[in-house]
Short mmCIF file of C-alpha atoms and ligand atoms in Angstrom, two decimals:
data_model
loop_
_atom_site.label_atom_id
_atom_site.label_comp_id
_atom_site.label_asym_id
_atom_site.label_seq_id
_atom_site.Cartn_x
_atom_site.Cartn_y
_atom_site.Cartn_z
CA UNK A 1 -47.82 -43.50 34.93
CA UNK A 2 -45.22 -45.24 36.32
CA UNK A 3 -45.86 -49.00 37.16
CA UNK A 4 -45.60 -50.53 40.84
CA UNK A 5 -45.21 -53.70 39.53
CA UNK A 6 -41.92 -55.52 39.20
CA UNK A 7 -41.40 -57.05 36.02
CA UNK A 8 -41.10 -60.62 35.86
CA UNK A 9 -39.48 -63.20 33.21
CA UNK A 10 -40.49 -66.50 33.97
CA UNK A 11 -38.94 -69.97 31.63
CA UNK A 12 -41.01 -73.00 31.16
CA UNK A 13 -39.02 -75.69 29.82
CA UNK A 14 -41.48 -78.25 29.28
CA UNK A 15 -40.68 -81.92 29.10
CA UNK A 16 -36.82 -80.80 28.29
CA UNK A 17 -33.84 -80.92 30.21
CA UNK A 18 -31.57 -83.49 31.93
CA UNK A 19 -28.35 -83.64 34.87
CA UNK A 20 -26.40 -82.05 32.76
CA UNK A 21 -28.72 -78.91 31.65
CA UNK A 22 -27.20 -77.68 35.52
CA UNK A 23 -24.79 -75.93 32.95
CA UNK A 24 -27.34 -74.15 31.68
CA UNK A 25 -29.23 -72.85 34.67
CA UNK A 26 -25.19 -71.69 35.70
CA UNK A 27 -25.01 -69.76 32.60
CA UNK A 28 -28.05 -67.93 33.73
CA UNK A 29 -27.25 -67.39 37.03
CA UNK A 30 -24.21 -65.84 35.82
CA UNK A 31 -26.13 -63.98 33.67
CA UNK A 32 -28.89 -62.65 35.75
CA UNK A 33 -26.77 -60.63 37.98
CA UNK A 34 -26.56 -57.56 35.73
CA UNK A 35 -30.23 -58.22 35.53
CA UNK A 36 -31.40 -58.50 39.18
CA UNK A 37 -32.30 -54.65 39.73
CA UNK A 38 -35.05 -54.34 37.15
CA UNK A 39 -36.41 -57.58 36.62
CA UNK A 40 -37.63 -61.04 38.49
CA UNK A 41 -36.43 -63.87 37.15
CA UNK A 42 -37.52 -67.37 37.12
CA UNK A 43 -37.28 -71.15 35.75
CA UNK A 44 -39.51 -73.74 35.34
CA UNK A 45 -37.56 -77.23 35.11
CA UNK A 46 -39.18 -80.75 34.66
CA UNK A 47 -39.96 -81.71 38.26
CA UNK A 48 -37.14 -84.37 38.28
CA UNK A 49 -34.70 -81.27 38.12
CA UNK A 50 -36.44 -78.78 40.69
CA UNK A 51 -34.48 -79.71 43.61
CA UNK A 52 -31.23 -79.64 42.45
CA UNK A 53 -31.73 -76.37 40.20
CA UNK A 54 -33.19 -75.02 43.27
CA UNK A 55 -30.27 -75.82 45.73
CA UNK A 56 -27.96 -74.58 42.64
CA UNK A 57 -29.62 -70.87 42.44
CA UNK A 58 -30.44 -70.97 46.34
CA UNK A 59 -29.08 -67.39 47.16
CA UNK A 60 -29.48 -65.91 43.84
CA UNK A 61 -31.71 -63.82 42.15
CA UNK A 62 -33.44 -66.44 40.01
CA UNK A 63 -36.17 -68.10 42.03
CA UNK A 64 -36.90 -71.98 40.78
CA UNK A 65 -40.81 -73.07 39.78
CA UNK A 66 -42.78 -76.06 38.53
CA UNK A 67 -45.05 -76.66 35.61
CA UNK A 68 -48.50 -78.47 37.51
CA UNK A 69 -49.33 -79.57 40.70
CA UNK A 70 -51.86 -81.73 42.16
CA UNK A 71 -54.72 -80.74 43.93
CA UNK A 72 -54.39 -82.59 47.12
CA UNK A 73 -51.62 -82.20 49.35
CA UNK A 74 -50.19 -86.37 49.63
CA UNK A 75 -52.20 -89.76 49.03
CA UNK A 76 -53.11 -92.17 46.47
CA UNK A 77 -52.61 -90.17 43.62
CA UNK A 78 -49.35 -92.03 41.06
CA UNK A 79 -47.45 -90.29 38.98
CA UNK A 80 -48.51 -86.92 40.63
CA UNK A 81 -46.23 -83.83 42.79
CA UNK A 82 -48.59 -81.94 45.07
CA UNK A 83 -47.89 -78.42 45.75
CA UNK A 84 -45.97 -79.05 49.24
CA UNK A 85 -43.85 -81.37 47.71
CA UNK A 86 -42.86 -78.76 44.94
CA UNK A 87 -42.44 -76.16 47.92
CA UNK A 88 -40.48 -79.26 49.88
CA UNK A 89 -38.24 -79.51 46.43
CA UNK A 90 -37.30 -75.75 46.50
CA UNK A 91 -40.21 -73.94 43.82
CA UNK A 92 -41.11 -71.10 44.60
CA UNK A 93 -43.55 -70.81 42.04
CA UNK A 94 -45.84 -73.09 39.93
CA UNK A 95 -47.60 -72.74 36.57
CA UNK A 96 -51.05 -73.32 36.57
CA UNK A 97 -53.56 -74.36 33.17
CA UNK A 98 -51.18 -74.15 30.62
CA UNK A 99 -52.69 -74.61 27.17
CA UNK A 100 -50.80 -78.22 26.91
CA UNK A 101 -51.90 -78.80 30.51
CA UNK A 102 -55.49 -77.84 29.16
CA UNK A 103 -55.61 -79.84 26.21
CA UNK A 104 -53.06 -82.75 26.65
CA UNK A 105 -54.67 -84.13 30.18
CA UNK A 106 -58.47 -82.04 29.59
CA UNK A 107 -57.69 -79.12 33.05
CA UNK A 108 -60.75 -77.80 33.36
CA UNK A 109 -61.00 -74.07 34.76
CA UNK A 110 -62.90 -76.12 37.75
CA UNK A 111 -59.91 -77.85 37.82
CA UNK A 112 -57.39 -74.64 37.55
CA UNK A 113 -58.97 -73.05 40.35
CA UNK A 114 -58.75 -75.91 42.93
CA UNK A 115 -55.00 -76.16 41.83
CA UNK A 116 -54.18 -72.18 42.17
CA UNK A 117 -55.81 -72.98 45.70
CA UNK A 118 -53.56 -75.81 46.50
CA UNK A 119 -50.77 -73.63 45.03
CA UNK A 120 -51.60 -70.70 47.62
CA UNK A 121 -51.86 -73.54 50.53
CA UNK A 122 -48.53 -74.33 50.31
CA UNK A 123 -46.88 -70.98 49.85
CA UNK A 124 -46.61 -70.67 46.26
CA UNK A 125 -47.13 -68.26 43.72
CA UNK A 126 -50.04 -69.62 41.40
CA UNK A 127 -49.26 -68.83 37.30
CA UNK A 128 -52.33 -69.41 35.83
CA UNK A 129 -52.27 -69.12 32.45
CA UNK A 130 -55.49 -67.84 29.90
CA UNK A 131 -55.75 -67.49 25.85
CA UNK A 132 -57.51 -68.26 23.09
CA UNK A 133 -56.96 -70.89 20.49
CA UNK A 134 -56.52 -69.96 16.69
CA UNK A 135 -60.16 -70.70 15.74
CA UNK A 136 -61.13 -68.73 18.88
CA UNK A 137 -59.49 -65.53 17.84
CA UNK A 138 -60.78 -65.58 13.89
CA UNK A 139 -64.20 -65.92 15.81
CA UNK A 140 -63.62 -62.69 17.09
CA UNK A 141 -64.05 -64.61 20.76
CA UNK A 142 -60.80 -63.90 22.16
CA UNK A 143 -62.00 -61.53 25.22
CA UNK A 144 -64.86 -63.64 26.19
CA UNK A 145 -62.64 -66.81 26.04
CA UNK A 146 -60.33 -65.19 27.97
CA UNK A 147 -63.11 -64.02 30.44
CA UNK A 148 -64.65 -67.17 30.93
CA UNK A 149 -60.75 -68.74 31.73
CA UNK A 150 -60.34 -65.86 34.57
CA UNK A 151 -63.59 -65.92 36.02
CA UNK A 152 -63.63 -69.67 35.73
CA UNK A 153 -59.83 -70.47 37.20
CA UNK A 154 -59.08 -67.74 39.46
CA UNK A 155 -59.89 -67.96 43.46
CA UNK A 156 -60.83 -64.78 45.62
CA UNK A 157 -58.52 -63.73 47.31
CA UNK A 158 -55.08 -63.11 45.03
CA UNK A 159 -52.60 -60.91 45.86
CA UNK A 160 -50.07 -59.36 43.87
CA UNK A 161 -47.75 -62.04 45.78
CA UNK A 162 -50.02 -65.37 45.54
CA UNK A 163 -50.68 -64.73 41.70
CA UNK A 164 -49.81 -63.76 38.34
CA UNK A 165 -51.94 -64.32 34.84
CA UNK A 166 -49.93 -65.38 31.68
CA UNK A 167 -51.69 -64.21 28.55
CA UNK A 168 -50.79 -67.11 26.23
CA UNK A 169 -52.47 -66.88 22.97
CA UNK A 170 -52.47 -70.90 21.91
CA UNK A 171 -52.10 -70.29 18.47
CA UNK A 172 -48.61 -68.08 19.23
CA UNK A 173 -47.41 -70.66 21.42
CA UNK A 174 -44.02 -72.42 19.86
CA UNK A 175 -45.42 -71.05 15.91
CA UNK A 176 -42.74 -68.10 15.79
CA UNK A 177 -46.30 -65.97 15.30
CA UNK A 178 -47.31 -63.46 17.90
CA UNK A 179 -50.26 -61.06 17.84
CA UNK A 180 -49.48 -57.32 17.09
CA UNK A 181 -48.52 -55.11 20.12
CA UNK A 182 -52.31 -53.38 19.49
CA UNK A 183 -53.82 -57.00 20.18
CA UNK A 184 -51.43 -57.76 23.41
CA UNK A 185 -52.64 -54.07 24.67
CA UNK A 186 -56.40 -55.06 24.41
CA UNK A 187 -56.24 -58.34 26.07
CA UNK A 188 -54.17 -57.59 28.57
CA UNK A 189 -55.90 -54.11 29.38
CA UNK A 190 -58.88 -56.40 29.47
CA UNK A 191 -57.41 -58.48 32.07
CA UNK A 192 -56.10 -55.42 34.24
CA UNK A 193 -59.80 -54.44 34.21
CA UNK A 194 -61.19 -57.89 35.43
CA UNK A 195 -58.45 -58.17 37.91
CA UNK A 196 -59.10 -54.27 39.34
CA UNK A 197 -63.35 -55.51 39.24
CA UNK A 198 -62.63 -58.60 41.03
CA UNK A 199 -59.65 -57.96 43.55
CA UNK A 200 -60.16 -54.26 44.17
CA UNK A 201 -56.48 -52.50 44.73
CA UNK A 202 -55.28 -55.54 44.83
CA UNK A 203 -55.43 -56.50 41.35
CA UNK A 204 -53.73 -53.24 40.30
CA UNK A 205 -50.53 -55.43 42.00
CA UNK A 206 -51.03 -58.48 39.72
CA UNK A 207 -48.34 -59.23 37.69
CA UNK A 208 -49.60 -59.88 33.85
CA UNK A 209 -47.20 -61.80 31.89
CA UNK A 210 -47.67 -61.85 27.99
CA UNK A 211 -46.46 -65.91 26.54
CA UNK A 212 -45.61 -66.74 22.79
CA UNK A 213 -42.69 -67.38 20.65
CA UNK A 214 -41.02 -64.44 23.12
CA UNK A 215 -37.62 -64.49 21.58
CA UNK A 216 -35.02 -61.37 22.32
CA UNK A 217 -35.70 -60.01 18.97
CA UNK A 218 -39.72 -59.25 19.54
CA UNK A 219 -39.00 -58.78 23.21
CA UNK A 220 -38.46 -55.05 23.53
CA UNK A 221 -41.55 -54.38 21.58
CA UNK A 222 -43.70 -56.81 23.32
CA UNK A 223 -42.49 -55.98 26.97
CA UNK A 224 -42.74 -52.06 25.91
CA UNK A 225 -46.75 -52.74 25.69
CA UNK A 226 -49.35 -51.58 28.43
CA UNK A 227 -50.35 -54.02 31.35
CA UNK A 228 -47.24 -56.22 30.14
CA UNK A 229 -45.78 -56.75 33.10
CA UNK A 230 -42.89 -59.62 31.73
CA UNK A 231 -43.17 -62.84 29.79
CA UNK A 232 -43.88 -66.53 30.31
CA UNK A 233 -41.01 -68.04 27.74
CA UNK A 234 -41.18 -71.72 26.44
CA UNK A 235 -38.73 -72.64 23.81
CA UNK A 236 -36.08 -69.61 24.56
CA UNK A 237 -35.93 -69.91 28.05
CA UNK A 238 -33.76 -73.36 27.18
CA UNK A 239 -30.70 -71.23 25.94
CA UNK A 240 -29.31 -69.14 28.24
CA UNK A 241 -28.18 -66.50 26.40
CA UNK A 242 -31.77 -66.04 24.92
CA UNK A 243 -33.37 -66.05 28.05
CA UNK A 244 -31.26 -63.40 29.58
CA UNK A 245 -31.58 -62.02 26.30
CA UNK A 246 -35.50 -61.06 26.76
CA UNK A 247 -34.90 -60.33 30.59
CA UNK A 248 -32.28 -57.57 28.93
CA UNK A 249 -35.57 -55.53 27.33
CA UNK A 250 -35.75 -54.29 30.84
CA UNK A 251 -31.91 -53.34 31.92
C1 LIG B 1 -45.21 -71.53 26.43
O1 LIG B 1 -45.42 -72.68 26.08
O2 LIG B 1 -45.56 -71.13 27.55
C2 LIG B 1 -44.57 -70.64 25.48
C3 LIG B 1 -44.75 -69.36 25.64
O3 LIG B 1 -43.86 -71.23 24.48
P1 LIG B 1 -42.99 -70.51 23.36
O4 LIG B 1 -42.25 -69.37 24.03
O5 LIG B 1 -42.05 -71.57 22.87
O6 LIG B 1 -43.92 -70.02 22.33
#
């Protein structure tokens, strides 16, 4: 069967990146033109570089995200970015429960939900992001981890346009490991299921990215997998020519 769903290859750079990283973001605007037909593309700066990476690829085919938002839309709240002001700034997108997210500042899936909502109240798409820990997984407890993270962070009402799920093992995440194609198929045919049960037709629409030590050399085989519809990319995504380079496993 041939999918609906557009792929997508979204970069989170993390706490990395300065002015002069523009360069970067040029190279892959460049780049992405070839690229454009088959796949979405997107980055994920630090906040302080949103606006002007998103005035820089305004018009292009890379769309401009953010990496947490807070739930409440202004106020009393220092040090955080609400949702509208990431929309305001130019993001199209936001990523939602990341593992560090999770275990760095203690996002609960209570926590995940009300910020997906907040996402979706401003206009952008919510990335929330599931997977199991190391431990976890030689527990055999990966699925119901993973099931207790959707059911737990995801609102009613997603569309294929207000959300996408990153399956992000924690244990793959920046170790060079990844779990074997035969692994990525079961979790993320899992998640297809849970998506179809709880959005109806709906959920056949929503984009499943797979996230962890994606580089352009495991990217064919990854991307190639059922119910893999793209990948969330952390330390890769800062080089240009790598990120392009897993976008290319779909040209
Ligand atoms: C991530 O942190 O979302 C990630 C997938 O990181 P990396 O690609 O570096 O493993």
């Amino acid at each position: 069967m041939v999918s609906a769903r557009r792929p997508l290859v979204a970069g989170n750079w993390k706490m990395n990146g300065w002015q002069r990283s523009t360069a970067e973001l040029a190279k892959i605007l460049t780049g992405a033109r070839a690229l454009a037909a088959k796949v979405d593309l997107l980055v994920c700066p630090p906040a302080t570089l949103l606006s002007g990476f998103a005035a820089l690829a305004s018009g292009s085919p890379v769309a401009i995200g953010a990496q947490d938002c807070h739930v409440e839309p202004a106020g009393a709240f220092t040090g955080d970015i609400s949702a509208e002001m990431l929309k305001d700034a130019g993001a199209e997108a936001v990523i939602v429960g990341h593992s560090e997210r999770r275990s760095h500042h203690g996002e609960t899936n209570g926590d995940l939900r009300a910020k997906a909502l907040a996402a979706w109240r401003a206009g952008l798409t919510a990335i929330v992001c599931v997977g199991e820990t190391g431990a976890e997984r030689e527990a055999a407890q990966t699925i119901a981890v993973v099931q207790r993270q959707l059911d737990g962070s995801l609102p009613d009402g997603a569309t294929a346009q207000r959300l996408v799920v990153a399956y992000e093992p924690v244990w793959a995440i920046g170790s060079g490991l990844t779990p074997t194609p035969t692994d990525v198929a079961e979790v993320h045919g899992f998640v297809r299921e849970r998506l179809g049960a709880r959005y109806g037709a709906a959920g056949q629409g929503i984009r499943i990215l797979y996230g962890g030590s994606v580089k352009p050399s495991n990217a064919g085989e990854l991307m190639a997998v059922a119910n893999v519809d793209g990948a969330l990319v952390g330390g890769a995504s800062l080089k240009a020519e790598e990120f392009l380079g897993i976008a290319a496993a779909y040209r």
